[in-house]
PDB file of C-alpha atoms and ligand atoms in Angstrom:
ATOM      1  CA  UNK A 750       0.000   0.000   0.000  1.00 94.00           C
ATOM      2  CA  UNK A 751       1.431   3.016  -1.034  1.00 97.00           C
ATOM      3  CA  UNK A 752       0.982   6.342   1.695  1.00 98.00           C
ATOM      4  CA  UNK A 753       0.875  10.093   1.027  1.00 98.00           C
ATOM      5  CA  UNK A 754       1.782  12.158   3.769  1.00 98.00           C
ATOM      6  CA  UNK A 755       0.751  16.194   2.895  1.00 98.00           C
ATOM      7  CA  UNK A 756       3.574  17.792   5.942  1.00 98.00           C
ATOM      8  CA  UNK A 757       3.165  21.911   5.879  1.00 98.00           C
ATOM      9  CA  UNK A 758       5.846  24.509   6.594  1.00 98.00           C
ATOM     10  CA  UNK A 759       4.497  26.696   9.253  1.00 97.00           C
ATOM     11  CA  UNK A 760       6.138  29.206  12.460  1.00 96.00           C
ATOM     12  CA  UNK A 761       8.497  26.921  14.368  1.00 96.00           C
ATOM     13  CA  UNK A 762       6.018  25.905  17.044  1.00 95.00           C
ATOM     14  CA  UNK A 763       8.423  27.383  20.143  1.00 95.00           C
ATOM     15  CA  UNK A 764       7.607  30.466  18.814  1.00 94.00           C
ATOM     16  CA  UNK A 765       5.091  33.416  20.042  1.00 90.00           C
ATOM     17  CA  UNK A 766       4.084  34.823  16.496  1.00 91.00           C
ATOM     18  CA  UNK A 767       3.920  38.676  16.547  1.00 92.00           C
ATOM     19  CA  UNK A 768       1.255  40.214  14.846  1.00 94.00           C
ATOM     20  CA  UNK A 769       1.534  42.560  12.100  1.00 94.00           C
ATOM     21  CA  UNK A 770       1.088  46.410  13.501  1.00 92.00           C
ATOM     22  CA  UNK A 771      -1.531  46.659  10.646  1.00 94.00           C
ATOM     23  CA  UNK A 772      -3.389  43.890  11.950  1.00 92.00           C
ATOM     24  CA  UNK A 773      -3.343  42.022   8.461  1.00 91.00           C
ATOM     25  CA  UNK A 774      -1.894  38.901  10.344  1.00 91.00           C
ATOM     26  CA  UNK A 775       1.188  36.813  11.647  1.00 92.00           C
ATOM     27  CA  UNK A 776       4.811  38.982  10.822  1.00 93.00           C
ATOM     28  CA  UNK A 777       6.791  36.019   9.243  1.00 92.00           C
ATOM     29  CA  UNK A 778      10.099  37.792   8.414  1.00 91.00           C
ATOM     30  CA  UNK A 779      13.560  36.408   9.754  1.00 91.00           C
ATOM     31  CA  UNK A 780      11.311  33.861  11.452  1.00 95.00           C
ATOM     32  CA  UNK A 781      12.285  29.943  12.204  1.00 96.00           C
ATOM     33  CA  UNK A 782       9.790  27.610  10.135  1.00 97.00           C
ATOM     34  CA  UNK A 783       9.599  24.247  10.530  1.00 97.00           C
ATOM     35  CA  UNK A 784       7.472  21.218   9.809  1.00 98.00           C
ATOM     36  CA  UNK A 785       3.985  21.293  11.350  1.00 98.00           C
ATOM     37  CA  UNK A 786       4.573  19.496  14.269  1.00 98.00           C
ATOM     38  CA  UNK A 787       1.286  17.194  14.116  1.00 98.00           C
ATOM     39  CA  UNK A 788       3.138  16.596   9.841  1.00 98.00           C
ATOM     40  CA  UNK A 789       6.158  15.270  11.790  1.00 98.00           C
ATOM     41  CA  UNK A 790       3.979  12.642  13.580  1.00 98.00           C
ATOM     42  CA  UNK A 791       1.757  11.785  10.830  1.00 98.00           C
ATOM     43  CA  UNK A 792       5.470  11.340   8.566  1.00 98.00           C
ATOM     44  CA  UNK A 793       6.523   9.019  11.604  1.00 98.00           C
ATOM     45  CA  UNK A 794       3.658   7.111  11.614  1.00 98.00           C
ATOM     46  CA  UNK A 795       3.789   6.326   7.732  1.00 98.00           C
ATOM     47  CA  UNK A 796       7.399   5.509   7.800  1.00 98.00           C
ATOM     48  CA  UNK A 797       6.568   2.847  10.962  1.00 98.00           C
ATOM     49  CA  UNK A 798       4.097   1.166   8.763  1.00 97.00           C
ATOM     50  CA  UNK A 799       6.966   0.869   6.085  1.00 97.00           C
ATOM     51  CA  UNK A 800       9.394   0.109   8.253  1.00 97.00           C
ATOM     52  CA  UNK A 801       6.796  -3.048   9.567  1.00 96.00           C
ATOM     53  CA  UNK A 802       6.378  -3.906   5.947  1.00 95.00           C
ATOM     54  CA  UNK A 803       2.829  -2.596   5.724  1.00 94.00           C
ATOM     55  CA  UNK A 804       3.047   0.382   3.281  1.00 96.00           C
ATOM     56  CA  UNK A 805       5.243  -0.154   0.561  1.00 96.00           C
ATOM     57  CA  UNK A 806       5.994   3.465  -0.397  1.00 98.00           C
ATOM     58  CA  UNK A 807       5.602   6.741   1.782  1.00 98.00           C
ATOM     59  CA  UNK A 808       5.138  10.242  -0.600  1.00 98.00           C
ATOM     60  CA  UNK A 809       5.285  13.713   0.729  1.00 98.00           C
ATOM     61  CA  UNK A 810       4.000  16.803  -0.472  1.00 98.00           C
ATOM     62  CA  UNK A 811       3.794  20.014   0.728  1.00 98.00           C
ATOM     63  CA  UNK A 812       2.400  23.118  -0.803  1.00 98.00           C
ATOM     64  CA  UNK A 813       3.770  26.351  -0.655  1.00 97.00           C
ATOM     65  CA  UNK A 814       6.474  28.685  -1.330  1.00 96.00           C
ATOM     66  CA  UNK A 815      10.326  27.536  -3.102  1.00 97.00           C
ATOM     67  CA  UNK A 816      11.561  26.984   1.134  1.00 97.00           C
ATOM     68  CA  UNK A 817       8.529  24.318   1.541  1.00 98.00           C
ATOM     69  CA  UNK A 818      11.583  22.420  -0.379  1.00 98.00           C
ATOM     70  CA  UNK A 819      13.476  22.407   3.075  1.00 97.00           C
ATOM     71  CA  UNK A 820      10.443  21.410   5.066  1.00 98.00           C
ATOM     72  CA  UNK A 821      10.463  17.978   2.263  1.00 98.00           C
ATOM     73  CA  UNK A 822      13.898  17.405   3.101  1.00 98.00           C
ATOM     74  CA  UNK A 823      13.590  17.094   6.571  1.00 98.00           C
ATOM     75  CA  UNK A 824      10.466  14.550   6.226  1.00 98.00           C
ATOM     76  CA  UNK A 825      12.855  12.346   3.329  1.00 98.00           C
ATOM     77  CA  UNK A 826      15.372  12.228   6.017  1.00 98.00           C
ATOM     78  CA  UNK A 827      12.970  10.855   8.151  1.00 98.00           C
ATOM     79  CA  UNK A 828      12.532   8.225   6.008  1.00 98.00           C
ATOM     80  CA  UNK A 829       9.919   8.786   3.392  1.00 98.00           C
ATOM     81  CA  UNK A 830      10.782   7.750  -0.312  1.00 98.00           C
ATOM     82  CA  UNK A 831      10.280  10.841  -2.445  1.00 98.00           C
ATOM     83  CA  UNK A 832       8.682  14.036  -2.402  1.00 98.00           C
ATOM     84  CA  UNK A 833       6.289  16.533  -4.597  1.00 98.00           C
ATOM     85  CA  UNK A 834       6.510  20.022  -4.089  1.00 98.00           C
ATOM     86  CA  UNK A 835       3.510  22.105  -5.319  1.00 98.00           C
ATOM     87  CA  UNK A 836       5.431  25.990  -5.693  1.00 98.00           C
ATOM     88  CA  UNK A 837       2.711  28.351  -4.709  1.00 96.00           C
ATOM     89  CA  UNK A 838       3.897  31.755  -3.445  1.00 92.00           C
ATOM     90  CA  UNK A 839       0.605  33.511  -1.986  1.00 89.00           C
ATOM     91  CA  UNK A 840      -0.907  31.541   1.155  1.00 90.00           C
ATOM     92  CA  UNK A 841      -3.025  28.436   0.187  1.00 96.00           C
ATOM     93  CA  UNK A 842      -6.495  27.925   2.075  1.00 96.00           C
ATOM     94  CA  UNK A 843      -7.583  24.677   2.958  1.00 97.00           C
ATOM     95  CA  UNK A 844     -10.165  24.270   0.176  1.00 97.00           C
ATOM     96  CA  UNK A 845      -7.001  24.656  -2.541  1.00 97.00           C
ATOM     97  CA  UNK A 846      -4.904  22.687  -0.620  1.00 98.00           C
ATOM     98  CA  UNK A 847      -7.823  19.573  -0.256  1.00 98.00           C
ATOM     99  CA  UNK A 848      -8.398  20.408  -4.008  1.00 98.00           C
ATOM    100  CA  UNK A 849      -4.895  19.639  -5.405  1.00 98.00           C
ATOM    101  CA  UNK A 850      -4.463  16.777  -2.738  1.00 98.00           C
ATOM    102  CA  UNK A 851      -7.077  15.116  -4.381  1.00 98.00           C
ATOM    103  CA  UNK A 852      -5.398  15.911  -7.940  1.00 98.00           C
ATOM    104  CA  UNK A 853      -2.159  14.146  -6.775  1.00 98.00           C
ATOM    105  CA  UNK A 854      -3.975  11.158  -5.031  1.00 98.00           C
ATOM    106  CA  UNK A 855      -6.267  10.399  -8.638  1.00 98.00           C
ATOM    107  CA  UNK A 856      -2.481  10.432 -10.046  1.00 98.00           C
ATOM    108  CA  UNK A 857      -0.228   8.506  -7.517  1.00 98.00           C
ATOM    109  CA  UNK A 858      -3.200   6.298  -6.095  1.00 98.00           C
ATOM    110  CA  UNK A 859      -2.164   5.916  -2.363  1.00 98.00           C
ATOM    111  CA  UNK A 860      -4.253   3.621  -0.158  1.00 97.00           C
ATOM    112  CA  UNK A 861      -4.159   5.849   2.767  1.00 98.00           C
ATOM    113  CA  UNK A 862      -3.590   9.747   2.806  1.00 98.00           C
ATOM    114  CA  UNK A 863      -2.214  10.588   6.517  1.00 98.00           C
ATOM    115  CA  UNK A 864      -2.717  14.486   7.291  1.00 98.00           C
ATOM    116  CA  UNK A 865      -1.819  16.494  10.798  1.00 98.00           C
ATOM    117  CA  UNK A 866      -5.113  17.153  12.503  1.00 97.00           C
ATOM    118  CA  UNK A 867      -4.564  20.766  12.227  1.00 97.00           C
ATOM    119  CA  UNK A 868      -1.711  23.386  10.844  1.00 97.00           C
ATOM    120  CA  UNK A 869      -0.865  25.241  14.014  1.00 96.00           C
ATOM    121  CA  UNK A 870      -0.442  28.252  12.198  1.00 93.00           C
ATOM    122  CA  UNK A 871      -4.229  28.393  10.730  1.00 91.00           C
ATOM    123  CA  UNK A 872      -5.470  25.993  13.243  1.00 93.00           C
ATOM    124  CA  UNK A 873      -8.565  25.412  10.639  1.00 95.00           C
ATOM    125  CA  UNK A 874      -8.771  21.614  10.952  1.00 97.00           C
ATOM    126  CA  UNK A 875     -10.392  21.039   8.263  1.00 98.00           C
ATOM    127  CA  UNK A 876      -7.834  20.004   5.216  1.00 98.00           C
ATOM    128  CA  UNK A 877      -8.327  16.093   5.837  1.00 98.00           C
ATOM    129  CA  UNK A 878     -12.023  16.526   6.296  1.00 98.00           C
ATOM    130  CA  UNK A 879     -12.382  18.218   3.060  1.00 98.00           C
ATOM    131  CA  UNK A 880     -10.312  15.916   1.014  1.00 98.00           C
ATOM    132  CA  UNK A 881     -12.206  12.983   2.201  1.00 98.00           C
ATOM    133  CA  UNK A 882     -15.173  14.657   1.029  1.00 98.00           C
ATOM    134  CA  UNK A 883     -14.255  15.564  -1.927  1.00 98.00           C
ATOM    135  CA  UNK A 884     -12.853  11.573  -2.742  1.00 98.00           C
ATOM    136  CA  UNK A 885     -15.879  10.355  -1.175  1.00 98.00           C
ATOM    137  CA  UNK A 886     -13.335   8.264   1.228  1.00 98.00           C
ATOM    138  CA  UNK A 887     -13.617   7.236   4.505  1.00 98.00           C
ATOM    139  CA  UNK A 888     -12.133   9.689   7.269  1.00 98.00           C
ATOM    140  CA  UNK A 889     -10.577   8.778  10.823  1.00 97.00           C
ATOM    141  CA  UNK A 890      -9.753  11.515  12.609  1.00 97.00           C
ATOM    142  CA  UNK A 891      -7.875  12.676  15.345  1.00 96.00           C
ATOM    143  CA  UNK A 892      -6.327   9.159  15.708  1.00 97.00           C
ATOM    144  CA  UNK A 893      -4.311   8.668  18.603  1.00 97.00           C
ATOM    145  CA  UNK A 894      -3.505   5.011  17.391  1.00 97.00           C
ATOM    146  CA  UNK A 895      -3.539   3.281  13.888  1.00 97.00           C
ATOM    147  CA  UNK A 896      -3.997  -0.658  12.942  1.00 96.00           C
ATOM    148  CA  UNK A 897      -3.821  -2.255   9.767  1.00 94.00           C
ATOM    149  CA  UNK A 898      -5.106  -5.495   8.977  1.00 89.00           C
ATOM    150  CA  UNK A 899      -4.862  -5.885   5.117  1.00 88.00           C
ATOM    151  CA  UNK A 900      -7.625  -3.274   3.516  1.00 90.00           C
ATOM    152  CA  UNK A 901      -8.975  -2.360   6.427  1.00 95.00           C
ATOM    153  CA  UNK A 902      -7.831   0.362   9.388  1.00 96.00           C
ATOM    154  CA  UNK A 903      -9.086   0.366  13.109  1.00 97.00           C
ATOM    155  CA  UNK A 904      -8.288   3.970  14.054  1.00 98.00           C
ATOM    156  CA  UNK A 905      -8.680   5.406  17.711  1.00 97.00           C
ATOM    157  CA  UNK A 906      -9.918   8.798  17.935  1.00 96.00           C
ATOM    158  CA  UNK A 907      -9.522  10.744  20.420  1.00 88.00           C
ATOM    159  CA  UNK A 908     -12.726  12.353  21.322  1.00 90.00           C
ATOM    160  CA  UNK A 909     -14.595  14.057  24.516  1.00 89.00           C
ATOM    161  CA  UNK A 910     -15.599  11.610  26.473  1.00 88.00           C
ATOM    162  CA  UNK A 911     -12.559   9.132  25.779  1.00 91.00           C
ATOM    163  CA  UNK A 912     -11.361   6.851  23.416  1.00 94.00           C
ATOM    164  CA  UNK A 913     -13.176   5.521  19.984  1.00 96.00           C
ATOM    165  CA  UNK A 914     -12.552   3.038  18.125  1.00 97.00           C
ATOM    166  CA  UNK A 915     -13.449   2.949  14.185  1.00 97.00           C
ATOM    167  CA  UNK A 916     -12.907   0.486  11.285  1.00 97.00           C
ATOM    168  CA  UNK A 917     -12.522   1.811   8.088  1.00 97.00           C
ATOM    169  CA  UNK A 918     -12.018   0.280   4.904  1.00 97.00           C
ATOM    170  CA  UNK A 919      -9.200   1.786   2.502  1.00 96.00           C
ATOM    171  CA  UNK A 920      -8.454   3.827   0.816  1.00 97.00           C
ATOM    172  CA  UNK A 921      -9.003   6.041   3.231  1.00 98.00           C
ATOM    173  CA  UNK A 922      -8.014   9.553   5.267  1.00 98.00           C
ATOM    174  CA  UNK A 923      -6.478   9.929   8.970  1.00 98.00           C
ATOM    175  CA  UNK A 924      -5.353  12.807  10.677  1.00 98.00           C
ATOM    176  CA  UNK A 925      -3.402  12.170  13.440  1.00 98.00           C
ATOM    177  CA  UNK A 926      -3.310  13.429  16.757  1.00 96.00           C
ATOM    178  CA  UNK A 927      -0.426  14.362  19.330  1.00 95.00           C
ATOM    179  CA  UNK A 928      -0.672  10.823  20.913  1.00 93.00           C
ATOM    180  CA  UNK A 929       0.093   8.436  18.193  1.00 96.00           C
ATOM    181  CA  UNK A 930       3.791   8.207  18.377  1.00 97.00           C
ATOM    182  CA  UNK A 931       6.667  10.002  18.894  1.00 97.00           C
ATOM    183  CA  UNK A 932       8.416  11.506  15.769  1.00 97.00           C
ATOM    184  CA  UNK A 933      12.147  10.575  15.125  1.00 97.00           C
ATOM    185  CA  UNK A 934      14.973  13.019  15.011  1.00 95.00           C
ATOM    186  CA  UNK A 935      16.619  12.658  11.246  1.00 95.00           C
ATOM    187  CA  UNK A 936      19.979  11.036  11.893  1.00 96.00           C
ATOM    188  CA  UNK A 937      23.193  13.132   9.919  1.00 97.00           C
ATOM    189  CA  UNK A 938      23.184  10.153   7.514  1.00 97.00           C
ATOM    190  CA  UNK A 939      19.860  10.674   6.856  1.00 97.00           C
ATOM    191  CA  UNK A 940      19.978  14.228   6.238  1.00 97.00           C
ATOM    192  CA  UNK A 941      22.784  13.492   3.534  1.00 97.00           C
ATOM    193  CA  UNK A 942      20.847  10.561   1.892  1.00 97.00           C
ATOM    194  CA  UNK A 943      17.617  12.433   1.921  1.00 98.00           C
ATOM    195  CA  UNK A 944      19.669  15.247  -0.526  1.00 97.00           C
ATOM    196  CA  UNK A 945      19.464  12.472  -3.057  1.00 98.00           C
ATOM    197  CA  UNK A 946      16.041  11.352  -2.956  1.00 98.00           C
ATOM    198  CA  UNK A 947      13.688  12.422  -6.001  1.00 98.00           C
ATOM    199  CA  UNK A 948      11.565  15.508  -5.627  1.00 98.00           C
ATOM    200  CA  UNK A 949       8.905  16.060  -8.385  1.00 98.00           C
ATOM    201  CA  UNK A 950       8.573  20.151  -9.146  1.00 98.00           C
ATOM    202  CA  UNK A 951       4.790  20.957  -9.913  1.00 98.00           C
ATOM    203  CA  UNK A 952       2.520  23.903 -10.041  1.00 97.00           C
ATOM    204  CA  UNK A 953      -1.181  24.522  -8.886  1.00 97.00           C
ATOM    205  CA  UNK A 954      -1.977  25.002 -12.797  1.00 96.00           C
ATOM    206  CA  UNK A 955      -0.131  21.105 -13.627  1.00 97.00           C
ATOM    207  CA  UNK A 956      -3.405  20.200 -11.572  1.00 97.00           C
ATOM    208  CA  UNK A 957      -5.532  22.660 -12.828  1.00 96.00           C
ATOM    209  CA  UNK A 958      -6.293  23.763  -9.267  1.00 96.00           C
ATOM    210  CA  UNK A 959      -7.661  27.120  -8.689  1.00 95.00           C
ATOM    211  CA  UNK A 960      -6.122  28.184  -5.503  1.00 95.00           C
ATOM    212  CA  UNK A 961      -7.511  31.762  -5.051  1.00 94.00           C
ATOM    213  CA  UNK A 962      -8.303  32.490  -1.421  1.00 93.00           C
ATOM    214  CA  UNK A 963     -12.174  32.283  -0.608  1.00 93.00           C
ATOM    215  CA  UNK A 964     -11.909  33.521   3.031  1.00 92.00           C
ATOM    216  CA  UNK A 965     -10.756  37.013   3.715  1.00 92.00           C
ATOM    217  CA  UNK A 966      -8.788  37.499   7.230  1.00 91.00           C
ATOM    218  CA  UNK A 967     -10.168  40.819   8.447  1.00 94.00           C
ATOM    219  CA  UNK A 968      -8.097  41.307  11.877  1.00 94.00           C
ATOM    220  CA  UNK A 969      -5.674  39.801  13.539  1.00 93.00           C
ATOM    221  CA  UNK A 970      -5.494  40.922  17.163  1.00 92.00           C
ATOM    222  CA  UNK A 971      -2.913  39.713  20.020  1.00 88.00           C
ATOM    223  CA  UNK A 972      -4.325  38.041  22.596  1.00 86.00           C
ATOM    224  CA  UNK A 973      -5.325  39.792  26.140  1.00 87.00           C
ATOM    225  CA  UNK A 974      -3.143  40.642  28.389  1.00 86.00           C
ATOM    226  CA  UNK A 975      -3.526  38.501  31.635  1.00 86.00           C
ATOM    227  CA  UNK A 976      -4.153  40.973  34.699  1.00 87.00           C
ATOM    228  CA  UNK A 977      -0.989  40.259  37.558  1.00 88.00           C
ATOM    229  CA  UNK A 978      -1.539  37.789  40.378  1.00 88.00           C
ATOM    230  CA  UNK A 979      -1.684  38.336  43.893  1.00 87.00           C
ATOM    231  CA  UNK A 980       0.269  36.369  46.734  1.00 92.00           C
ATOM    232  CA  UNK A 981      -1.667  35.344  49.408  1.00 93.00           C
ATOM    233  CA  UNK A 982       0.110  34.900  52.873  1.00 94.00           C
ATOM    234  CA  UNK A 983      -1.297  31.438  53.711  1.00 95.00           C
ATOM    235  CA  UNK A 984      -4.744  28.995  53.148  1.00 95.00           C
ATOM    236  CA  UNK A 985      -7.267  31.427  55.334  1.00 94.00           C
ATOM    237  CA  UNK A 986      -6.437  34.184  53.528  1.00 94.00           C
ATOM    238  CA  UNK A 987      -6.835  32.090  50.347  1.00 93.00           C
ATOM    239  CA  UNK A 988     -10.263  30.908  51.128  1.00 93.00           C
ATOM    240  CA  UNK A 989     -11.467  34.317  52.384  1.00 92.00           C
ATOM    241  CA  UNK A 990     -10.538  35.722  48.527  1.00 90.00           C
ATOM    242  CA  UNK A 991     -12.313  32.576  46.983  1.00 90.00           C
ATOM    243  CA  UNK A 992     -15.144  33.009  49.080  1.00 91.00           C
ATOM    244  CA  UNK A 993     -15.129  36.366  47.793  1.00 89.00           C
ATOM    245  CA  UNK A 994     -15.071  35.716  44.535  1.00 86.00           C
ATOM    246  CA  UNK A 995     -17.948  33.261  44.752  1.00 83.00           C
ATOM    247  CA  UNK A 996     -15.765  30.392  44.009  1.00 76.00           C
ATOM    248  CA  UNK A 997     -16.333  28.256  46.858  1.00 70.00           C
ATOM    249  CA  UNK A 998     -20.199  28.878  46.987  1.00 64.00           C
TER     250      UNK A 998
HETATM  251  P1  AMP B 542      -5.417  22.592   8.347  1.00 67.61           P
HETATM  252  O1  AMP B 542      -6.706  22.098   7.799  1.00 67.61           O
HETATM  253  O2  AMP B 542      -4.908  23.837   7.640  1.00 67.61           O
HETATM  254  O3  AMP B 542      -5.427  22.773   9.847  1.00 67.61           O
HETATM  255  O4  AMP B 542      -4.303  21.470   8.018  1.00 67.61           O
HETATM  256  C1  AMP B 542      -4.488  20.108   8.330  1.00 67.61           C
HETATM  257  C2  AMP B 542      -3.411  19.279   7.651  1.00 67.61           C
HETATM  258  O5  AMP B 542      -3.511  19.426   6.228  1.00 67.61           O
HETATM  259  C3  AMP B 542      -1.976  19.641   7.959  1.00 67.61           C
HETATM  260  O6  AMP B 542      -1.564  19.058   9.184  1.00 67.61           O
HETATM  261  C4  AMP B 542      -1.242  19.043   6.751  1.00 67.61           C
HETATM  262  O7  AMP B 542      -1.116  17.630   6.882  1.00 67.61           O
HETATM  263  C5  AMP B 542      -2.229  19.334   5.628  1.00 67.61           C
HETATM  264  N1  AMP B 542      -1.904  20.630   4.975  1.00 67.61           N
HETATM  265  C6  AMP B 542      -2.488  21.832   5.190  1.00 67.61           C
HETATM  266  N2  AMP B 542      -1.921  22.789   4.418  1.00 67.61           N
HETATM  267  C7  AMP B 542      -0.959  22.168   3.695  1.00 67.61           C
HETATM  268  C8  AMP B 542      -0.007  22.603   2.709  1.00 67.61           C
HETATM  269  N3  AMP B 542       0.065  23.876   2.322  1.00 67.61           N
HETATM  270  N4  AMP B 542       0.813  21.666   2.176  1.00 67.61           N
HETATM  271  C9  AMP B 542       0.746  20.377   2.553  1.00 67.61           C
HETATM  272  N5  AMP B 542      -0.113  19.919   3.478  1.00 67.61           N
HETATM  273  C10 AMP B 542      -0.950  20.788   4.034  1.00 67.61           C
END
């Protein structure tokens, strides 16, 4: 079964973005970017089921601007076989991006497409939703744990109450959660190998994708200040300002 892992290039997640003083969004310049960090695990995940002999090839792709190259790099020298990058220099919305993943699964015919849950930029969760709409394939998502057993998956969500379980029946969609593994570091002889590994150069229009944006950001605002704490001098004093407060009522 062949796997196709989409992986994003978004703020280095260690970051605290700063918002434009115009208010027209995140300031990006002379700022770390790295993989999206729920990309990394869904990568890891796909090159397990390799490594256990249950995928035969892993594919990444990544959409974006010429650096999304670097972002590819890192995920071949995690272990995945080749790459795709789709050059697109404005920002892609999830619609577009869902619209040109399905493009490149009707050509490379993967058996399971394994997104992030979210980008942590956007947080819009709603890329692997959208592309398993728009195949008509089965979705499992949020899945803190992934089983194959020939064509069919048993994915565990993570959900409100708990834990559920699902079988699905591929080919089919997951997104995967924080709790499904833990991604590798690329080793040095990785890196070097994954320098040599193909990477196919395409452009929205080789899918004949119409990627203009269809939501308008308005404002982007920081955050509220949090208000200082107090000390208190011991427990009494501590109840008396709950009570206060109505907290202990
Ligand atoms: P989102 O719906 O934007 O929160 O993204 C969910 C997932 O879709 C991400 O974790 C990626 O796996 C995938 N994705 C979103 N945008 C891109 C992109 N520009 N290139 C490749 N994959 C993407």
């Amino acid at each position: 079964m062949k796997l196709l892992v989409p992986v994003k290039r978004v703020i280095d997640f260690n970051l605290r973005p700063r918002v434009k003083p115009d208010g027209s969004g995140i300031d990006l310049s002379n700022v770390k970017m790295s993989m999206n960090p729920f990309d990394e695990i869904a990568v890891e995940e796909a090159v397990r089921l390799k490594e256990k002999g249950k995928a035969s090839e892993v594919v990444v792709v990544s959409i974006g601007e010429a650096k999304a190259q670097e972002t590819l790099r890192t995920a071949l020298a995690m272990g995945a076989d080749r790459a795709i990058h789709v050059l697109c220099d404005a920002e892609v919305q999830p619609l577009a991006v869902a619209k040109l993943l399905k493009a490149i699964v009707e050509q490379e015919q993967p058996g399971l497409v394994i997104l992030g849950k979210q980008a942590i930029d956007d947080d819009s969760n709603q890329t692997g939703q959208m592309l398993a709409g728009l195949l008509g394939w089965a979705q499992g998502t949020f899945a803190s744990k992934l089983e194959l057993d020939g064509d069919w998956l048993n994915v565990t969500r993570e959900v409100d109450g708990g834990l559920e379980t699902v079988s699905l029946k591929a080919p089919a969609i997951i997104t995967a959660d924080l709790r499904i593994n833990e991604p590798r570091y690329a080793t040095l002889p990785n890196i070097i190998k994954a320098k040599s590994k193909p990477m196919a150069q395409k452009t929205a229009a080789d899918y004949g994708v119409d990627v203009s944006a269809r939501l308008k950001t308005l404002k982007v605002e920081e955050p509220a200040q949090r208000t200082a704490g107090v000390k208190v001098a011991d427990v009494d004093q501590l109840l008396a300002k709950l009570n206060a407060l109505g907290v202990m009522q």
